Coordinates of C-alpha atoms and ligand atoms in Angstrom, one line a residue:
M27 CA 22.7 17.5 -3.6
Q28 CA 19.9 17.0 -1.0
L29 CA 20.9 15.0 2.0
I30 CA 17.9 13.0 3.4
K31 CA 18.4 12.2 7.1
N32 CA 16.8 9.8 9.5
F33 CA 14.3 11.3 12.0
I34 CA 15.0 10.1 15.5
N35 CA 13.5 11.5 18.7
G36 CA 12.3 14.6 16.9
E37 CA 15.7 15.4 15.2
F38 CA 17.0 14.9 11.7
V39 CA 20.2 12.9 12.1
E40 CA 22.8 11.2 9.8
G41 CA 23.4 7.5 10.2
E42 CA 26.3 6.0 12.1
G43 CA 29.6 6.2 10.3
G44 CA 28.0 8.8 7.9
K45 CA 27.0 6.0 5.5
T46 CA 24.7 7.1 2.6
F47 CA 23.1 5.6 -0.4
D48 CA 21.8 7.2 -3.6
K49 CA 18.2 7.9 -4.5
R50 CA 17.9 7.9 -8.3
S51 CA 15.1 9.5 -10.3
P52 CA 12.9 7.0 -12.1
L53 CA 12.7 9.6 -15.0
N54 CA 16.4 9.4 -16.1
N55 CA 18.3 7.4 -13.4
E56 CA 20.1 10.5 -12.2
V57 CA 21.0 10.7 -8.5
I58 CA 18.7 13.3 -7.0
A59 CA 19.4 12.8 -3.3
R60 CA 21.8 11.0 -0.9
I61 CA 20.0 9.1 1.9
C62 CA 21.6 8.6 5.3
E63 CA 21.5 4.9 6.0
A64 CA 20.6 3.9 9.5
G65 CA 22.8 1.3 11.2
H66 CA 22.1 -1.0 14.1
Q67 CA 22.7 1.7 16.6
D68 CA 20.5 4.2 14.9
V69 CA 17.6 1.8 14.8
D70 CA 18.2 1.0 18.4
R71 CA 18.2 4.7 19.3
A72 CA 14.9 5.1 17.3
V73 CA 13.3 2.2 19.1
Q74 CA 14.5 3.5 22.5
A75 CA 13.1 7.0 21.7
A76 CA 9.8 5.4 20.7
R77 CA 9.7 3.4 24.0
Q78 CA 10.5 6.4 26.1
A79 CA 7.8 8.5 24.3
L80 CA 5.3 5.6 24.8
D81 CA 6.0 5.5 28.5
G82 CA 6.3 9.3 28.8
E83 CA 4.5 12.3 27.6
W84 CA 2.5 10.5 24.8
S85 CA 0.9 8.2 27.3
R86 CA -0.3 11.2 29.5
I87 CA -2.0 13.0 26.6
S88 CA -5.8 12.6 26.6
T89 CA -7.6 11.0 23.7
E90 CA -9.1 14.4 22.9
Q91 CA -5.6 16.0 22.7
R92 CA -4.3 13.1 20.6
V93 CA -7.3 13.5 18.3
D94 CA -6.6 17.2 17.9
L95 CA -2.9 16.6 17.2
L96 CA -3.8 14.1 14.5
Y97 CA -6.2 16.6 12.9
G98 CA -3.3 19.0 13.1
V99 CA -1.1 16.6 11.2
A100 CA -3.8 16.2 8.5
N101 CA -4.2 20.0 8.2
E102 CA -0.4 20.5 8.0
I103 CA -0.1 17.9 5.2
T104 CA -2.8 19.9 3.4
R105 CA -1.1 23.2 4.0
R106 CA 2.2 21.7 2.6
F107 CA 0.3 19.9 -0.1
D108 CA 2.6 21.1 -2.9
D109 CA 5.8 20.0 -1.0
F110 CA 4.4 16.5 -0.6
V111 CA 3.3 16.4 -4.2
A112 CA 6.8 17.5 -5.4
A113 CA 8.5 15.0 -3.1
E114 CA 6.4 12.0 -4.2
M115 CA 6.7 12.9 -7.8
A116 CA 10.5 13.0 -7.4
D117 CA 10.4 9.6 -5.6
T118 CA 8.2 7.8 -8.1
G119 CA 8.1 9.9 -11.3
Q120 CA 4.3 9.4 -11.4
P121 CA 2.0 12.1 -12.9
H122 CA 1.0 15.2 -11.1
H123 CA -2.7 14.4 -11.3
V124 CA -2.2 11.0 -9.6
M125 CA -0.5 12.8 -6.7
T126 CA -3.0 15.6 -6.4
H127 CA -6.2 13.6 -6.9
A128 CA -5.3 10.4 -5.1
F129 CA -2.1 9.7 -3.2
I130 CA -1.4 12.9 -1.3
P131 CA -5.0 13.7 -0.2
R132 CA -5.2 10.1 1.1
G133 CA -2.2 10.8 3.3
A134 CA -4.1 13.6 5.1
A135 CA -7.3 11.5 5.2
N136 CA -5.4 8.6 6.8
F137 CA -4.8 10.8 9.9
K138 CA -8.2 12.3 9.9
I139 CA -10.2 9.1 9.6
F140 CA -8.4 7.4 12.5
A141 CA -8.8 10.5 14.7
D142 CA -12.5 10.2 14.0
V143 CA -12.5 6.5 14.7
I144 CA -10.8 6.7 18.0
K145 CA -13.0 9.6 19.1
N146 CA -16.1 7.6 18.4
V147 CA -15.3 4.0 19.2
P148 CA -17.5 2.5 21.9
E149 CA -16.1 0.3 24.6
E150 CA -17.6 -3.1 25.2
S151 CA -19.1 -4.2 28.5
F152 CA -21.0 -7.4 29.6
R153 CA -23.2 -7.7 32.6
M154 CA -23.3 -11.3 34.0
D155 CA -25.4 -13.2 36.5
T156 CA -23.8 -14.6 39.6
P157 CA -25.2 -17.2 42.1
D158 CA -25.7 -14.5 44.8
G159 CA -27.9 -12.6 42.4
R160 CA -25.9 -9.4 42.6
G161 CA -24.1 -9.9 39.3
A162 CA -20.9 -8.7 37.9
L163 CA -19.8 -6.3 35.3
N164 CA -17.1 -6.9 32.7
Y165 CA -15.7 -4.0 30.8
A166 CA -12.8 -3.7 28.4
I167 CA -10.0 -1.2 28.4
R168 CA -8.3 -0.5 25.1
V169 CA -4.5 0.1 25.5
P170 CA -1.9 0.8 22.8
K171 CA 0.0 -2.2 21.5
G172 CA 3.4 -0.4 22.1
V173 CA 6.2 0.4 19.7
I174 CA 5.1 -0.4 16.2
G175 CA 7.5 -1.2 13.4
V176 CA 6.2 0.1 10.1
I177 CA 7.8 -1.4 7.0
A178 CA 6.6 0.4 3.9
P179 CA 6.8 -0.1 0.1
W180 CA 7.6 2.3 -2.8
N181 CA 4.6 2.1 -5.1
A182 CA 2.3 4.6 -3.3
P183 CA 4.7 5.5 -0.6
F184 CA 2.9 8.3 1.3
L185 CA -0.6 6.7 1.0
L186 CA 0.6 3.3 2.2
M187 CA 2.9 4.6 5.0
T188 CA 0.3 6.9 6.5
W189 CA -2.3 4.1 6.2
K190 CA -0.3 2.5 9.0
V191 CA 1.0 5.5 10.9
G192 CA -2.4 7.2 11.2
P193 CA -4.1 4.4 13.1
A194 CA -1.0 3.5 15.1
L195 CA -0.7 7.0 16.5
A196 CA -4.5 7.4 16.9
C197 CA -4.4 4.3 19.1
G198 CA -1.7 5.8 21.3
N199 CA 1.3 3.8 20.0
T200 CA 4.6 5.1 18.9
V201 CA 6.3 4.1 15.6
V202 CA 9.6 3.4 13.9
V203 CA 9.0 3.7 10.2
K204 CA 11.3 2.2 7.6
P205 CA 10.3 3.6 4.2
S206 CA 11.4 1.8 1.1
E207 CA 14.9 2.6 0.0
E208 CA 13.3 3.6 -3.4
S209 CA 10.9 6.2 -1.9
P210 CA 12.3 7.9 1.2
L211 CA 11.2 11.5 0.6
T212 CA 7.6 12.0 1.8
T213 CA 8.1 9.9 4.9
T214 CA 11.0 12.2 5.9
L215 CA 8.9 15.3 5.1
L216 CA 6.3 13.9 7.5
G217 CA 8.9 14.3 10.3
E218 CA 8.9 18.1 9.7
V219 CA 5.1 18.0 10.0
M220 CA 5.2 16.1 13.3
N221 CA 7.5 18.8 14.8
T222 CA 5.5 21.7 13.5
V223 CA 2.3 20.2 14.9
G224 CA 3.9 19.5 18.3
I225 CA 3.7 15.7 18.3
P226 CA 6.0 14.8 21.2
K227 CA 9.6 13.7 20.4
G228 CA 10.0 10.0 19.8
V229 CA 6.4 9.3 18.8
F230 CA 7.3 9.2 15.1
N231 CA 10.7 8.0 14.0
V232 CA 12.1 7.3 10.6
V233 CA 15.1 5.1 9.7
H234 CA 16.3 4.8 6.2
G235 CA 17.9 1.8 4.6
F236 CA 17.3 -1.5 2.8
G237 CA 15.7 -4.8 3.9
P238 CA 18.0 -7.7 4.6
K239 CA 21.0 -7.0 6.9
S240 CA 19.9 -3.3 7.0
A241 CA 17.4 -1.0 8.7
G242 CA 14.4 -3.1 7.7
E243 CA 15.7 -6.3 9.3
F244 CA 17.1 -4.3 12.3
V245 CA 13.6 -2.9 13.0
T246 CA 11.8 -6.2 12.6
Q247 CA 14.3 -8.1 14.7
H248 CA 14.5 -5.5 17.5
P249 CA 13.1 -7.1 20.7
K250 CA 11.6 -3.8 21.9
V251 CA 9.4 -3.5 18.8
D252 CA 6.1 -4.9 20.0
A253 CA 4.3 -5.4 16.6
I254 CA 5.1 -5.1 13.0
T255 CA 2.9 -3.8 10.2
F256 CA 4.2 -4.4 6.7
T257 CA 3.2 -3.7 3.1
G258 CA 5.2 -5.3 0.4
E259 CA 6.0 -8.6 -1.3
T260 CA 4.8 -11.9 0.0
R261 CA 8.3 -13.3 0.2
T262 CA 9.4 -10.3 2.3
G263 CA 6.4 -11.0 4.5
T264 CA 7.7 -14.5 5.1
A265 CA 11.1 -13.2 6.3
I266 CA 9.4 -10.7 8.6
M267 CA 7.1 -13.3 10.0
K268 CA 10.1 -15.4 11.0
A269 CA 11.7 -12.3 12.7
A270 CA 8.4 -11.6 14.5
S271 CA 8.1 -15.1 15.8
E272 CA 11.0 -14.3 18.2
G273 CA 9.1 -12.8 21.2
M274 CA 5.7 -13.7 19.7
R275 CA 5.1 -10.3 18.2
D276 CA 2.0 -9.6 16.3
V277 CA 2.0 -8.8 12.6
S278 CA -0.4 -7.2 10.1
F279 CA 0.6 -7.8 6.5
E280 CA -0.7 -6.4 3.2
M281 CA 1.1 -8.2 0.4
G282 CA 1.0 -9.1 -3.3
G283 CA -1.8 -9.7 -5.7
K284 CA -2.6 -11.2 -9.1
N285 CA -6.1 -9.8 -9.3
A286 CA -8.8 -10.7 -11.8
G287 CA -10.9 -8.2 -13.7
I288 CA -14.1 -9.7 -15.0
V289 CA -16.2 -8.1 -17.7
F290 CA -19.6 -9.5 -18.6
A291 CA -21.2 -8.9 -22.0
D292 CA -24.0 -6.9 -20.4
A293 CA -21.5 -4.4 -18.8
D294 CA -21.6 -0.7 -19.5
F295 CA -18.9 -1.1 -22.2
D296 CA -17.3 2.3 -21.9
A297 CA -17.2 2.2 -18.1
A298 CA -15.8 -1.3 -18.1
V299 CA -13.0 -0.4 -20.6
E300 CA -12.1 2.7 -18.6
G301 CA -12.2 0.8 -15.3
I302 CA -10.0 -2.0 -16.6
F303 CA -7.7 0.5 -18.2
R304 CA -7.2 2.2 -14.8
S305 CA -6.9 -1.0 -12.9
A306 CA -4.2 -2.4 -15.2
F307 CA -2.2 0.7 -15.9
L308 CA -2.6 3.3 -13.2
N309 CA 0.7 4.2 -11.5
S310 CA 2.3 2.3 -14.4
G311 CA 0.7 -0.9 -13.2
Q312 CA 2.5 -0.7 -9.8
V313 CA -0.6 -1.1 -7.7
C314 CA -1.1 -4.2 -5.6
L315 CA -4.9 -4.1 -6.4
G316 CA -4.2 -3.9 -10.1
T317 CA -5.7 -6.4 -12.6
E318 CA -3.1 -8.4 -14.4
R319 CA -5.6 -11.1 -15.3
V320 CA -8.7 -9.9 -17.3
Y321 CA -11.5 -12.2 -18.3
V322 CA -14.1 -10.9 -20.8
E323 CA -17.3 -12.7 -21.7
R324 CA -16.8 -14.1 -25.2
P325 CA -19.3 -12.0 -27.2
L326 CA -17.5 -8.8 -26.1
F327 CA -14.0 -10.2 -26.2
E328 CA -12.7 -8.9 -29.5
R329 CA -14.2 -5.4 -29.2
F330 CA -13.0 -5.1 -25.7
V331 CA -9.4 -6.1 -26.5
N332 CA -9.3 -3.6 -29.5
T333 CA -10.7 -0.7 -27.4
L334 CA -8.3 -1.3 -24.5
K335 CA -5.4 -1.6 -27.0
A336 CA -6.3 1.8 -28.5
K337 CA -6.4 3.4 -25.0
A338 CA -3.0 1.8 -24.0
E339 CA -1.4 3.1 -27.2
A340 CA -2.7 6.6 -26.5
V341 CA -0.8 7.1 -23.3
K342 CA 1.7 10.0 -23.3
F343 CA 5.0 9.3 -21.5
G344 CA 6.7 12.2 -19.8
R345 CA 7.7 14.1 -16.7
P346 CA 5.1 14.3 -13.9
D347 CA 4.8 18.1 -14.3
D348 CA 4.6 18.0 -18.2
P349 CA 0.9 19.0 -18.9
K350 CA 1.0 17.0 -22.1
A351 CA 2.1 13.8 -20.4
N352 CA -0.1 11.4 -18.4
Y353 CA 2.1 8.3 -18.0
G354 CA 5.1 7.7 -15.7
P355 CA 8.1 5.3 -15.5
L356 CA 8.6 2.2 -13.3
I357 CA 10.3 2.9 -10.0
S358 CA 13.8 1.5 -10.6
A359 CA 16.2 -0.1 -13.1
E360 CA 15.9 -3.4 -11.2
H361 CA 12.1 -3.3 -11.4
K362 CA 12.2 -2.4 -15.1
A363 CA 14.5 -5.5 -15.7
K364 CA 12.0 -7.7 -13.8
V365 CA 9.0 -6.4 -15.8
L366 CA 10.8 -6.7 -19.1
S367 CA 11.9 -10.3 -18.2
Y368 CA 8.2 -11.1 -17.9
Y369 CA 7.5 -9.4 -21.3
G370 CA 10.1 -11.8 -22.7
K371 CA 8.7 -14.8 -20.9
A372 CA 5.2 -14.0 -22.3
V373 CA 6.5 -14.3 -25.8
Q374 CA 8.4 -17.5 -25.0
E375 CA 5.2 -18.9 -23.5
G376 CA 3.4 -18.2 -26.8
A377 CA 1.4 -15.1 -26.1
T378 CA -0.1 -12.9 -28.8
V379 CA 1.3 -9.4 -28.0
V380 CA -1.7 -7.2 -28.7
T381 CA 0.2 -4.1 -27.9
G382 CA 3.5 -3.0 -26.1
G383 CA 6.0 -5.6 -25.0
G384 CA 9.0 -3.3 -24.9
V385 CA 10.2 0.2 -24.0
P386 CA 9.0 3.5 -25.7
D387 CA 11.3 5.9 -27.5
M388 CA 12.1 8.7 -25.2
P389 CA 13.8 12.0 -25.7
A390 CA 17.5 12.2 -24.8
D391 CA 17.0 13.7 -21.3
L392 CA 14.7 10.8 -20.3
A393 CA 16.3 8.0 -22.3
N394 CA 17.9 6.4 -19.2
G395 CA 14.6 6.4 -17.3
H396 CA 12.7 3.3 -16.4
W397 CA 10.0 3.6 -19.1
V398 CA 8.0 0.5 -20.1
Q399 CA 5.1 0.3 -22.6
P400 CA 1.7 -0.7 -21.3
T401 CA 1.3 -4.2 -22.6
I402 CA -1.6 -6.5 -23.4
W403 CA -1.4 -10.2 -24.1
T404 CA -3.9 -12.8 -25.2
G405 CA -3.8 -16.5 -26.1
L406 CA -2.0 -17.9 -23.0
P407 CA -3.2 -20.8 -20.9
E408 CA -3.9 -20.2 -17.2
T409 CA -0.8 -22.1 -16.3
A410 CA 1.6 -19.6 -18.0
A411 CA 3.9 -17.8 -15.6
V412 CA 2.7 -14.3 -16.7
V413 CA -0.9 -15.3 -15.9
R414 CA 0.0 -16.8 -12.5
E415 CA 2.8 -14.7 -11.0
E416 CA 2.6 -11.1 -9.8
I417 CA 4.5 -8.9 -12.3
F418 CA 3.6 -5.5 -10.7
G419 CA 4.0 -3.7 -14.1
P420 CA 1.8 -2.1 -16.7
C421 CA 0.5 -5.3 -18.3
C422 CA -2.4 -7.7 -18.4
H423 CA -3.5 -10.9 -20.1
I424 CA -7.0 -11.0 -21.5
R425 CA -8.9 -14.3 -21.9
P426 CA -12.5 -15.0 -23.1
F427 CA -14.9 -16.9 -20.8
D428 CA -18.3 -18.5 -21.4
S429 CA -19.9 -19.0 -18.0
E430 CA -20.0 -17.6 -14.5
D431 CA -18.7 -20.9 -13.0
E432 CA -15.8 -21.0 -15.4
V433 CA -14.7 -17.5 -14.6
V434 CA -15.1 -17.9 -10.8
A435 CA -12.9 -21.0 -11.0
M436 CA -10.2 -19.2 -13.0
A437 CA -10.3 -16.1 -10.7
N438 CA -9.9 -18.3 -7.6
A439 CA -7.1 -20.5 -9.1
N440 CA -4.3 -18.4 -7.8
E441 CA -2.2 -18.3 -4.6
Y442 CA -3.1 -14.7 -4.1
G443 CA -6.4 -13.3 -3.0
L444 CA -6.3 -9.5 -2.8
S445 CA -9.0 -7.9 -4.9
T446 CA -11.4 -8.4 -7.9
T447 CA -13.2 -6.0 -10.1
I448 CA -16.5 -7.2 -11.8
W449 CA -18.2 -5.3 -14.5
T450 CA -21.9 -6.1 -15.2
T451 CA -25.4 -4.6 -15.1
N452 CA -26.8 -7.8 -13.5
L453 CA -26.3 -6.9 -9.9
T454 CA -27.9 -10.2 -8.7
R455 CA -25.1 -12.0 -10.4
A456 CA -22.5 -9.5 -9.2
H457 CA -23.5 -10.1 -5.5
R458 CA -23.5 -13.9 -6.1
M459 CA -20.0 -13.7 -7.6
A460 CA -18.6 -11.5 -4.9
A461 CA -19.5 -14.1 -2.3
R462 CA -17.7 -16.8 -4.2
I463 CA -14.5 -15.0 -5.1
Q464 CA -11.7 -15.6 -2.6
V465 CA -10.4 -12.0 -2.1
G466 CA -10.3 -9.3 0.6
I467 CA -12.2 -6.8 -1.6
T468 CA -14.5 -7.1 -4.6
W469 CA -15.3 -4.0 -6.5
I470 CA -18.5 -4.0 -8.6
N471 CA -18.5 -1.6 -11.5
S472 CA -15.6 0.3 -9.9
W473 CA -12.1 -0.2 -8.9
F474 CA -9.9 1.3 -6.0
L475 CA -13.0 3.1 -4.6
R476 CA -12.0 3.3 -1.0
D477 CA -14.2 3.9 2.1
L478 CA -11.6 4.0 4.9
R479 CA -14.1 2.7 7.4
T480 CA -14.2 -0.7 5.8
A481 CA -12.0 -3.7 6.4
F482 CA -9.1 -3.9 4.0
G483 CA -6.7 -6.8 3.5
G484 CA -5.9 -9.9 1.6
S485 CA -6.9 -13.5 1.6
K486 CA -4.5 -16.4 1.0
Q487 CA -1.0 -15.2 0.3
S488 CA -2.1 -11.6 -0.1
G489 CA -2.1 -10.8 3.6
I490 CA -2.7 -11.4 7.2
G491 CA -5.3 -9.4 9.1
R492 CA -7.6 -6.5 8.2
E493 CA -7.1 -2.8 8.7
G494 CA -9.4 0.1 8.2
G495 CA -12.0 1.8 10.5
V496 CA -12.5 0.0 13.7
H497 CA -10.8 -3.1 12.3
S498 CA -7.5 -1.3 12.7
L499 CA -8.0 -1.2 16.4
E500 CA -7.7 -5.0 16.5
F501 CA -4.1 -4.7 15.5
Y502 CA -3.1 -1.4 17.0
T503 CA -4.6 -1.9 20.5
E504 CA -5.0 -4.6 23.0
L505 CA -8.1 -5.2 25.0
R506 CA -7.8 -5.7 28.8
N507 CA -10.9 -7.1 30.5
V508 CA -11.8 -5.9 33.9
C509 CA -14.4 -8.0 35.9
V510 CA -16.1 -6.2 38.8
K511 CA -18.2 -8.2 41.2
L512 CA -21.2 -6.1 42.2
Ligands
LIG606 P1 9.3 -5.3 -0.8 O1 8.7 -6.4 0.0 O2 10.5 -5.5 -1.7 O3 9.8 -4.1 0.2 C1 8.9 -3.5 1.1 C2 9.6 -3.0 2.3 O4 10.2 -4.1 3.0 C3 10.8 -2.1 1.9 O5 10.8 -1.0 2.8 C4 12.0 -3.0 2.0 O6 13.2 -2.3 2.3 C5 11.6 -3.9 3.2 N1 12.2 -5.2 3.3 C6 12.7 -6.0 2.3 N2 13.2 -7.1 2.8 C7 13.1 -7.0 4.2 C8 13.5 -7.9 5.3 N3 14.0 -9.0 5.1 N4 13.2 -7.4 6.5 C9 12.6 -6.3 6.8 N5 12.3 -5.4 5.8 C10 12.5 -5.8 4.5 O7 8.1 -4.7 -1.6 P2 8.1 -3.5 -2.7 O8 8.9 -3.9 -3.8 O9 8.5 -2.2 -1.9 O10 6.6 -3.3 -3.0 C11 6.0 -4.0 -4.0 C12 5.2 -5.2 -3.5 O11 4.3 -4.7 -2.5 C13 4.3 -5.9 -4.4 O12 4.4 -7.3 -4.2 C14 2.9 -5.4 -4.1 O13 1.8 -6.2 -4.4 C15 3.0 -5.2 -2.6 N6 2.0 -4.3 -2.1 C16 0.9 -4.7 -1.5 C17 0.0 -3.9 -1.0 C18 -1.3 -4.3 -0.4 O14 -2.1 -3.5 0.1 N7 -1.6 -5.6 -0.3 C19 0.1 -2.5 -1.2 C20 1.3 -2.1 -1.9 C21 2.2 -3.0 -2.3
LIG607 O1 -6.2 1.9 -0.1 C1 -5.5 1.4 0.7 O2 -5.7 1.5 1.9 C2 -4.4 0.5 0.3 N1 -3.8 -0.2 1.3 C3 -4.1 0.5 -1.0 C4 -3.1 -0.3 -1.5 C5 -2.6 -0.1 -2.7 C6 -1.6 -0.9 -3.3 O3 -0.8 -0.6 -4.2

């Protein structure tokens, strides 16, 4: 059985007291690895290592050298592409093509893009007049924020963890990463990459464990962690924000979503169906940007529902490396129970179950896995729990609408504000709608099309702050102003 260790100060180490927990496969619930759980002292050692690296060798490395090292990390991820694909498939059970076309290449890109950003970012300066006529010059020095605590989720583990670690290291910080207990493998593998490339010891540290009263809480409560970047559930964000308030530490949060997909009658029908299918069901619906609320203009409603139903019923469940399969399980037994409880709630609330609503028949070797059918409902009011609350599963409710104002009001009537996808050939209307919908990102005739230079984050309860391109510098660096009297 594989033993997955913590990565502290450049070394793979067990946790204090030799404590471990099981990593189970989403495919069949079998234990596939034992994970060394970091205790208080391990987290403390990781933070101390990160501090020493910050004040030591890492701080003396020039920006050019740091940029080269980050390109090295990106190249090494690409060289070990198959290892990362295999590790992430083992962690999440999601299909091979999702790993090779989306999640693992993004991991490499997350290092490359922020190396490019830091190489090219201008520094600001202001000349000012003074009474003596000689003037003064203000210029800003950008310094790293310090030791960054990175708390990551399980749904796209490598993409989301590197989306934080890439800019953090590019800006000269050091990190202590706590991957999700459900998806520890690719983050650990990244430790090997860091050593191969020659990233100084202590710059990148990984501690394994859970959230409350475990490694997650120990990292976020550690007084020597200068800032915390977190991706996960909104209620976890609330707990982390409380921890960060001790010592006035900065936070950057990417959290939940209950995103609307909006299809107008003039949309390119096939593209809209394909787009909404992806946004509702990719990664078995475990994407924060996914659309669990779909609104279709009335003339198109019935045809749209029937076509999406046919696509949902055509998915092929199976192992990630089965060439005949294209659909994976949910991450855990706990998450499956949560999603199925919403499937039950939808029926209690009076939904018409267009398709799905349960678990598929699976062969004996996969029968204990966390398989759940893609599910479509219609007929619920906007007040229903399954229409309001984030389920984070392969499901959506579809409702007809009659006017732009009506659909904008419904899209905005939610406590989350992460993303929207709008399908129409009337671009004037699309631009107008994008300005009115209260989310961090609106996609028009597309979904999850990411330019990493753009600002990414959530409105309302979907997040705090923006990351991406130069916007990441606002969180991962601090500006010091120098005023020179001339
Ligand atoms: P989660 O909040 O349960 O866990 C995320 C991480 O936080 C894990 O590493 C967990 O161990 C840790 N954690 C939990 N409690 C903690 C505590 N009290 N202190 C410190 N750490 C703690 O989220 P999840 O279930 O892993 O991920 C799913 C959620 O993440 C969904 O709500 C989804 O919308 C959201 N998400 C958002 C984005 C985004 O970009 N906005 C991206 C991916 C996922
Ligand atoms: O693309 C990204 O940068 C990002 N943070 C995606 C989030 C996906 C959520 O599941």
